[in-house]
């Protein structure tokens, strides 16, 4: 397993290219199952999760060909020969469950392993199941697999979601494109990745309106055709790198960054004393004082503050002036970065879904361990301003969601290096 070493104290200066969104690509890739014609995705991120999704799709008989070093993915499910998503692959990545809706719509049958829990929570699939059953699917759980059948095809319906689940909205949206009649998704997730998926499906011939709002309407069609689609910019990577100059000092331009992708997060940063300027190339970010100010954070479904930026924000608040309270409302166990930050001298008290952070002047380097994707990068961010050399182990978590983090931060002046196989 690789480690990353960071020596803190260097202000940052320069530009960081923001890649295509992992959480858009992971739902766009299974969309290839909805048509037997080729789907080409451009601006694809080069991440281990994308490779895992490729392996899953290939296990179903689909083709996934990375071109231009992985920035373009040429997909085709013309050779689809299985509807079974095996536990061995699904257990590595929850997003594997996004083949359920497309397989049901395309083949009328799917056997998909339950993902099992993960570090941040139990992550059940009840909302996915209820939603697809509303379209006429019969779904039962047997030996850890969801067995889904729609022998007569799917039929459009009005489907209220009890919670605006991103994945359930994506599975339902993809399935509805080939259902007979009209589907209305109520309390739909509104994330930019949903808007991106809908745009790709429309390019494939789907009839969708309202993506990005809580009410999405889909007129089912008989078949979808191929398309080429550009993956939207990754708003979580964007927010992550916006925090780097706030923590380390200096100024960084995040290329491809758009404020509308991170509006609530950017508002919070400005409240904390950060200057954010939209330039022609992206978002220019710098701290406008010696230390950021403490702010309170509550994570909510989009357009609220993203849960995927909570850990990174906490890293910044550890050295802010004053006391901040972070409330995590999306996942039941998403403060695992707190004990690691405390090892670096942070003052944090966690009680259930609330974390209280008393800002300190400086953190101190310490050996720390990555636990989940976003917690890992929060430790890297904290290390940028910590005294001494921080050793972050188990960085395979990082590689799931961040392209070459050491190259991107190193290019703007951070003292950071990866040591292979430690
Ligand atoms: C997506 O996960 C993202 N993953 C997550 O990003 C992100 O944190 C999450 O949305 C929330 O924004 C991808 O897009 C691949 P949910 P998803 O369904 O779809 C509960 C990252 O770091 N729930 O909106 O799984 C669930 O347990 C990852 O990139 C049910 O109870 O999120 C959670 O508490 C982490 N039943 C909450 O809803 C269900 O059937 C939000 O889940 C489904 C979800």
XYZ file of C-alpha atoms and ligand atoms in Angstrom:
466
model
C 0.000 0.000 0.000
C 1.312 3.462 -0.891
C 1.907 6.306 1.539
C 1.993 10.038 1.010
C 4.337 12.373 2.896
C 3.553 16.093 3.228
C 5.766 18.750 4.795
C 3.579 21.657 5.860
C 4.102 25.380 5.896
C 4.434 26.241 2.215
C 1.934 28.711 0.726
C 0.536 27.558 -2.651
C 0.583 29.396 -5.970
C -0.581 28.302 -9.412
C -3.303 26.429 -11.276
C -4.925 23.047 -10.666
C -6.897 21.300 -13.438
C -10.195 19.909 -12.154
C -11.111 16.553 -13.728
C -14.454 15.130 -14.814
C -16.790 14.085 -11.996
C -16.284 10.601 -10.533
C -19.907 10.497 -9.366
C -21.173 11.494 -12.799
C -18.978 8.983 -14.649
C -20.097 6.165 -12.328
C -23.712 6.626 -13.401
C -22.999 7.541 -17.034
C -21.028 4.330 -17.627
C -23.922 1.944 -16.738
C -26.148 4.017 -19.061
C -24.455 2.134 -21.914
C -26.547 -0.889 -20.868
C -29.692 0.946 -22.053
C -28.709 0.757 -25.726
C -26.859 -1.674 -27.997
C -25.217 1.250 -29.770
C -21.873 2.801 -28.703
C -21.669 5.417 -25.932
C -18.563 7.617 -25.798
C -17.719 9.597 -22.661
C -15.168 12.407 -22.865
C -13.490 14.294 -19.974
C -13.633 11.036 -17.992
C -11.592 11.028 -14.743
C -8.721 8.509 -14.422
C -9.564 6.828 -11.117
C -9.582 3.352 -9.650
C -13.375 3.519 -9.192
C -13.735 4.024 -12.954
C -11.579 0.955 -13.538
C -13.766 -1.007 -11.089
C -16.919 0.028 -12.973
C -15.215 -0.987 -16.237
C -14.488 -4.458 -14.818
C -18.117 -4.791 -13.708
C -19.507 -3.789 -17.121
C -17.055 -6.124 -18.852
C -18.229 -8.961 -16.566
C -21.699 -8.399 -18.083
C -20.310 -8.719 -21.618
C -20.084 -4.983 -22.329
C -16.984 -3.408 -23.845
C -15.187 -0.504 -22.179
C -12.182 0.866 -24.035
C -10.152 3.673 -22.426
C -8.734 6.051 -25.062
C -6.411 9.062 -24.737
C -4.985 7.714 -21.479
C -8.438 7.137 -20.022
C -9.833 10.608 -20.633
C -12.180 9.084 -23.232
C -14.171 5.906 -22.580
C -15.642 4.046 -25.562
C -18.452 1.844 -24.253
C -20.755 -0.655 -25.917
C -23.159 -3.224 -24.493
C -23.846 -4.764 -27.911
C -22.366 -7.997 -26.593
C -24.315 -8.041 -23.319
C -24.373 -11.674 -22.138
C -25.050 -11.540 -18.385
C -27.332 -9.718 -15.975
C -25.481 -10.768 -12.799
C -23.337 -8.250 -10.889
C -21.122 -10.382 -8.701
C -20.410 -9.702 -4.998
C -16.651 -9.875 -5.630
C -16.881 -6.675 -7.689
C -19.856 -4.960 -6.036
C -18.329 -5.189 -2.535
C -15.469 -2.953 -3.719
C -17.718 -0.135 -4.840
C -21.307 0.677 -3.882
C -21.911 2.501 -7.174
C -21.958 -0.955 -8.804
C -25.623 -0.975 -7.797
C -26.256 1.496 -10.619
C -26.424 -1.380 -13.126
C -29.714 -2.525 -11.544
C -32.059 -0.038 -13.224
C -30.477 -0.234 -16.690
C -30.348 -4.074 -16.712
C -34.001 -4.271 -15.657
C -35.004 -1.839 -18.388
C -32.893 -3.485 -21.108
C -33.287 -7.205 -20.254
C -36.230 -7.339 -17.823
C -33.985 -9.174 -15.364
C -31.049 -8.482 -13.030
C -29.234 -10.216 -10.185
C -27.188 -7.614 -8.316
C -25.263 -8.234 -5.110
C -26.133 -5.971 -2.211
C -23.063 -3.782 -1.744
C -22.769 -4.470 1.959
C -21.967 -1.683 4.402
C -18.989 0.600 4.036
C -16.911 2.754 6.364
C -19.325 5.699 6.352
C -22.559 3.823 6.918
C -24.914 0.901 6.327
C -26.031 2.379 2.980
C -29.169 0.235 2.412
C -31.011 0.083 -0.941
C -34.639 0.227 0.194
C -35.343 3.439 -1.752
C -33.923 1.902 -4.980
C -36.058 -1.230 -4.481
C -39.319 0.604 -3.701
C -38.783 2.893 -6.682
C -38.202 0.096 -9.205
C -41.108 -1.935 -7.780
C -43.295 1.112 -8.485
C -42.440 0.593 -12.186
C -43.641 -3.014 -11.921
C -40.435 -4.837 -11.085
C -40.537 -7.819 -8.694
C -37.461 -7.651 -6.441
C -36.488 -10.092 -3.706
C -33.349 -10.538 -1.618
C -31.797 -14.013 -1.781
C -28.330 -15.038 -0.515
C -27.138 -11.419 -0.472
C -28.293 -10.708 -4.022
C -31.235 -8.653 -5.240
C -33.161 -10.762 -7.785
C -35.140 -8.325 -9.947
C -37.615 -9.291 -12.675
C -39.905 -7.359 -14.994
C -40.971 -10.065 -17.480
C -43.595 -7.832 -19.077
C -41.275 -4.812 -19.135
C -41.485 -1.734 -16.887
C -44.500 0.571 -16.752
C -44.328 4.303 -16.004
C -45.700 5.532 -12.639
C -45.636 8.428 -10.209
C -42.792 7.552 -7.773
C -42.348 9.618 -4.587
C -38.919 9.026 -2.947
C -38.948 9.054 0.870
C -35.486 10.680 0.710
C -33.785 12.417 -2.222
C -31.332 9.534 -2.697
C -28.807 10.239 -5.481
C -28.340 6.597 -6.477
C -32.016 5.726 -6.290
C -32.854 8.735 -8.470
C -30.218 7.589 -10.999
C -31.388 3.953 -11.077
C -35.013 5.014 -11.426
C -34.278 7.668 -14.069
C -32.342 5.206 -16.231
C -35.025 2.514 -15.886
C -37.840 4.961 -16.671
C -36.347 5.925 -20.054
C -37.449 2.534 -21.501
C -40.605 2.017 -19.410
C -44.000 2.105 -21.141
C -45.692 5.461 -20.518
C -44.868 8.341 -18.213
C -42.847 8.269 -15.010
C -42.771 11.143 -12.529
C -40.039 11.091 -9.861
C -41.071 13.169 -6.839
C -38.485 14.370 -4.293
C -35.796 13.521 -6.840
C -32.150 14.256 -6.023
C -31.061 17.545 -7.621
C -27.269 17.032 -7.787
C -25.392 18.248 -10.905
C -24.553 14.591 -11.593
C -28.297 13.926 -12.058
C -28.508 16.821 -14.526
C -25.461 15.406 -16.346
C -26.976 11.903 -16.525
C -30.258 13.303 -17.867
C -28.391 15.289 -20.532
C -26.585 12.131 -21.656
C -29.826 10.086 -21.717
C -31.560 12.799 -23.777
C -28.622 12.706 -26.205
C -29.323 8.953 -26.446
C -32.966 9.687 -27.363
C -34.658 9.698 -23.963
C -37.463 12.158 -23.208
C -36.760 13.774 -19.826
C -37.756 17.101 -18.284
C -37.120 18.639 -14.846
C -33.674 17.144 -14.106
C -32.069 19.284 -11.395
C -35.438 19.934 -9.761
C -37.271 17.752 -7.230
C -39.750 16.635 -9.928
C -38.436 14.786 -12.973
C -40.807 13.613 -15.735
C -39.835 10.849 -18.193
C -41.769 9.726 -21.295
C -40.667 6.146 -21.962
C -39.396 5.333 -25.496
C -38.945 1.984 -27.274
C -35.177 2.183 -27.598
C -32.195 4.464 -27.102
C -29.367 5.058 -29.584
C -25.677 5.802 -29.113
C -24.249 9.195 -28.144
C -21.115 11.097 -27.185
C -21.223 12.969 -23.879
C -18.750 15.125 -21.936
C -18.601 14.340 -18.218
C -19.372 17.373 -16.041
C -16.587 18.903 -13.894
C -16.102 17.221 -10.502
C -17.564 19.625 -7.925
C -16.129 17.614 -5.022
C -12.597 17.657 -6.404
C -13.155 21.374 -7.101
C -14.210 22.082 -3.511
C -11.321 20.005 -2.198
C -8.687 21.998 -4.079
C -10.393 25.315 -3.291
C -9.618 24.553 0.367
C -5.901 23.975 -0.267
C -4.875 27.691 -0.422
C -7.285 28.497 2.425
C -5.405 26.049 4.654
C -1.870 26.521 3.320
C -2.054 30.190 2.335
C -1.328 31.593 -1.127
C -3.594 31.581 -4.153
C -4.785 28.779 -6.478
C -6.833 28.929 -9.686
C -8.996 25.800 -10.083
C -9.245 25.358 -13.856
C -12.714 24.404 -15.114
C -14.275 25.428 -11.793
C -17.746 26.958 -11.924
C -19.289 28.587 -8.860
C -22.781 27.181 -9.595
C -21.397 23.665 -8.985
C -20.326 24.575 -5.434
C -22.582 27.538 -4.574
C -23.456 26.667 -0.953
C -19.867 25.565 -0.249
C -18.465 28.775 -1.776
C -20.892 30.875 0.305
C -19.573 29.153 3.449
C -15.957 29.766 2.421
C -16.667 33.471 1.903
C -18.288 33.554 5.362
C -14.995 32.124 6.665
C -13.018 34.963 5.064
C -12.061 33.553 1.666
C -11.960 35.479 -1.613
C -13.374 33.550 -4.601
C -13.226 35.065 -8.076
C -14.711 33.460 -11.226
C -12.135 33.924 -13.969
C -12.404 32.931 -17.633
C -10.432 29.752 -16.783
C -12.021 28.766 -13.475
C -12.229 29.797 -9.786
C -9.399 31.824 -8.235
C -9.236 31.265 -4.446
C -7.208 32.931 -1.706
C -7.565 33.457 2.040
C -7.989 37.140 2.871
C -6.475 37.080 6.357
C -3.867 35.260 8.477
C -6.394 32.572 9.494
C -9.879 31.657 8.226
C -12.806 32.366 10.541
C -14.862 29.603 12.210
C -18.227 28.814 10.552
C -21.006 26.282 11.242
C -21.807 23.625 8.610
C -24.849 21.377 8.052
C -24.651 18.776 5.272
C -27.775 18.383 3.137
C -28.820 17.064 -0.285
C -27.930 19.435 -3.144
C -28.134 22.428 -3.281
C -27.202 22.281 0.423
C -23.638 21.859 1.703
C -22.288 18.570 0.211
C -21.552 15.722 2.630
C -18.597 14.831 0.356
C -16.908 18.114 1.345
C -17.570 17.848 5.099
C -14.286 16.148 6.001
C -12.259 18.576 3.917
C -14.068 21.561 5.483
C -13.354 20.181 8.950
C -9.649 20.064 8.124
C -9.784 23.772 7.295
C -11.808 24.646 10.413
C -9.201 22.950 12.635
C -6.960 26.021 12.187
C -9.733 28.630 11.910
C -10.196 31.419 14.435
C -13.014 30.401 16.795
C -15.294 27.411 17.286
C -17.252 25.688 14.500
C -20.023 23.083 14.704
C -20.415 20.600 11.840
C -23.641 18.576 11.590
C -23.542 15.488 9.306
C -27.130 14.755 8.239
C -26.528 12.392 5.281
C -24.416 9.514 6.647
C -24.428 7.991 10.116
C -20.670 7.608 10.520
C -18.771 10.220 8.582
C -16.448 11.719 11.204
C -13.683 9.085 11.033
C -11.212 11.763 9.991
C -11.720 13.469 13.405
C -9.534 11.073 15.481
C -6.785 11.327 12.863
C -6.954 15.153 12.883
C -6.855 15.060 16.709
C -3.554 13.147 16.427
C -2.302 16.227 14.563
C -3.287 18.482 17.462
C -6.795 19.446 16.362
C -9.366 20.077 19.111
C -12.537 18.251 18.074
C -15.419 16.790 20.106
C -17.725 14.356 18.299
C -21.197 13.625 19.654
C -23.339 11.531 17.298
C -23.930 13.545 14.152
C -22.298 16.698 15.511
C -18.601 17.646 15.630
C -17.433 20.758 17.506
C -14.083 22.111 16.306
C -12.095 24.607 18.416
C -9.624 26.196 16.013
C -5.912 26.098 16.924
C -3.097 28.204 15.461
C -1.084 25.347 13.980
C -1.460 21.590 13.621
C 1.532 19.324 14.088
C 2.650 16.519 11.790
C 1.854 12.962 12.885
C 1.564 9.521 11.263
C -2.126 9.247 10.244
C -4.231 6.684 8.397
C -6.753 7.158 5.613
C -10.094 5.446 6.291
C -12.410 6.468 3.472
C -12.082 8.496 0.317
C -12.941 11.984 1.554
C -11.399 11.484 5.016
C -8.111 10.630 3.276
C -7.920 13.886 1.379
C -8.863 15.883 4.473
C -5.692 14.563 6.133
C -3.608 15.648 3.134
C -5.177 19.131 3.336
C -4.526 19.386 7.082
C -0.908 18.344 6.538
C -0.357 21.273 4.151
C -0.384 23.628 7.154
C 0.971 21.301 9.856
C 4.436 21.745 11.321
C 6.741 18.969 10.149
C 6.293 15.976 7.861
C 2.970 14.130 7.998
C 2.861 10.491 6.877
C -0.543 9.460 5.488
C -0.819 5.696 5.022
C -3.369 3.571 3.101
C -3.764 6.135 0.341
C -5.462 3.614 -1.973
C -8.636 5.202 -0.596
C -7.469 8.488 -2.151
C -6.878 6.987 -5.577
C -10.563 6.048 -5.781
C -11.562 9.678 -6.146
C -8.539 11.874 -6.838
C -6.269 11.777 -9.899
C -2.581 12.023 -8.863
C -3.207 14.251 -5.846
C 0.543 14.522 -5.211
C 1.137 15.846 -8.752
C -1.674 18.394 -8.588
C -0.650 19.792 -5.183
C 3.056 19.468 -5.926
C 2.613 21.574 -9.064
C 1.385 24.521 -6.967
C 4.254 24.344 -4.482
C 3.239 21.790 -1.832
C 6.051 19.619 -0.421
C 4.320 16.298 -1.101
C 5.541 12.929 -2.310
C 4.128 9.441 -2.733
C 6.137 6.443 -1.565
C 5.047 3.251 -3.287
C 4.263 0.025 -1.482
C 5.219 1.114 2.073
C -23.895 9.230 -3.781
O -23.993 8.048 -3.000
C -22.407 9.490 -3.955
N -21.799 8.367 -4.658
C -21.755 9.673 -2.581
O -20.388 10.008 -2.800
C -22.443 10.839 -1.881
O -21.891 10.979 -0.581
C -23.945 10.577 -1.781
O -24.487 10.344 -3.099
C -24.703 11.735 -1.158
O -24.485 12.892 -1.909
C -21.944 8.272 -6.000
O -22.591 9.084 -6.633
C -21.259 7.113 -6.667
P -27.619 8.427 -1.389
P -25.425 7.329 -2.825
O -28.389 7.305 -1.970
O -26.196 7.418 -4.083
C -29.405 6.578 2.596
C -18.067 9.857 -2.536
O -17.347 10.150 -1.577
N -30.098 5.644 1.688
O -28.013 9.826 -1.708
O -25.197 5.988 -2.243
C -27.901 6.297 2.627
O -27.625 5.273 3.557
C -19.371 9.119 -2.305
O -17.825 10.155 -3.731
C -31.059 4.777 2.210
O -31.329 4.785 3.402
O -26.082 8.282 -1.730
C -27.325 7.619 3.041
O -27.396 7.727 4.456
C -19.559 8.729 -0.845
N -31.677 3.915 1.376
C -28.276 8.629 2.391
O -29.474 7.914 2.094
C -31.396 3.874 0.025
O -32.021 3.067 -0.705
C -27.727 9.235 1.108
O -27.565 8.187 0.205
C -30.419 4.751 -0.480
C -29.795 5.636 0.363
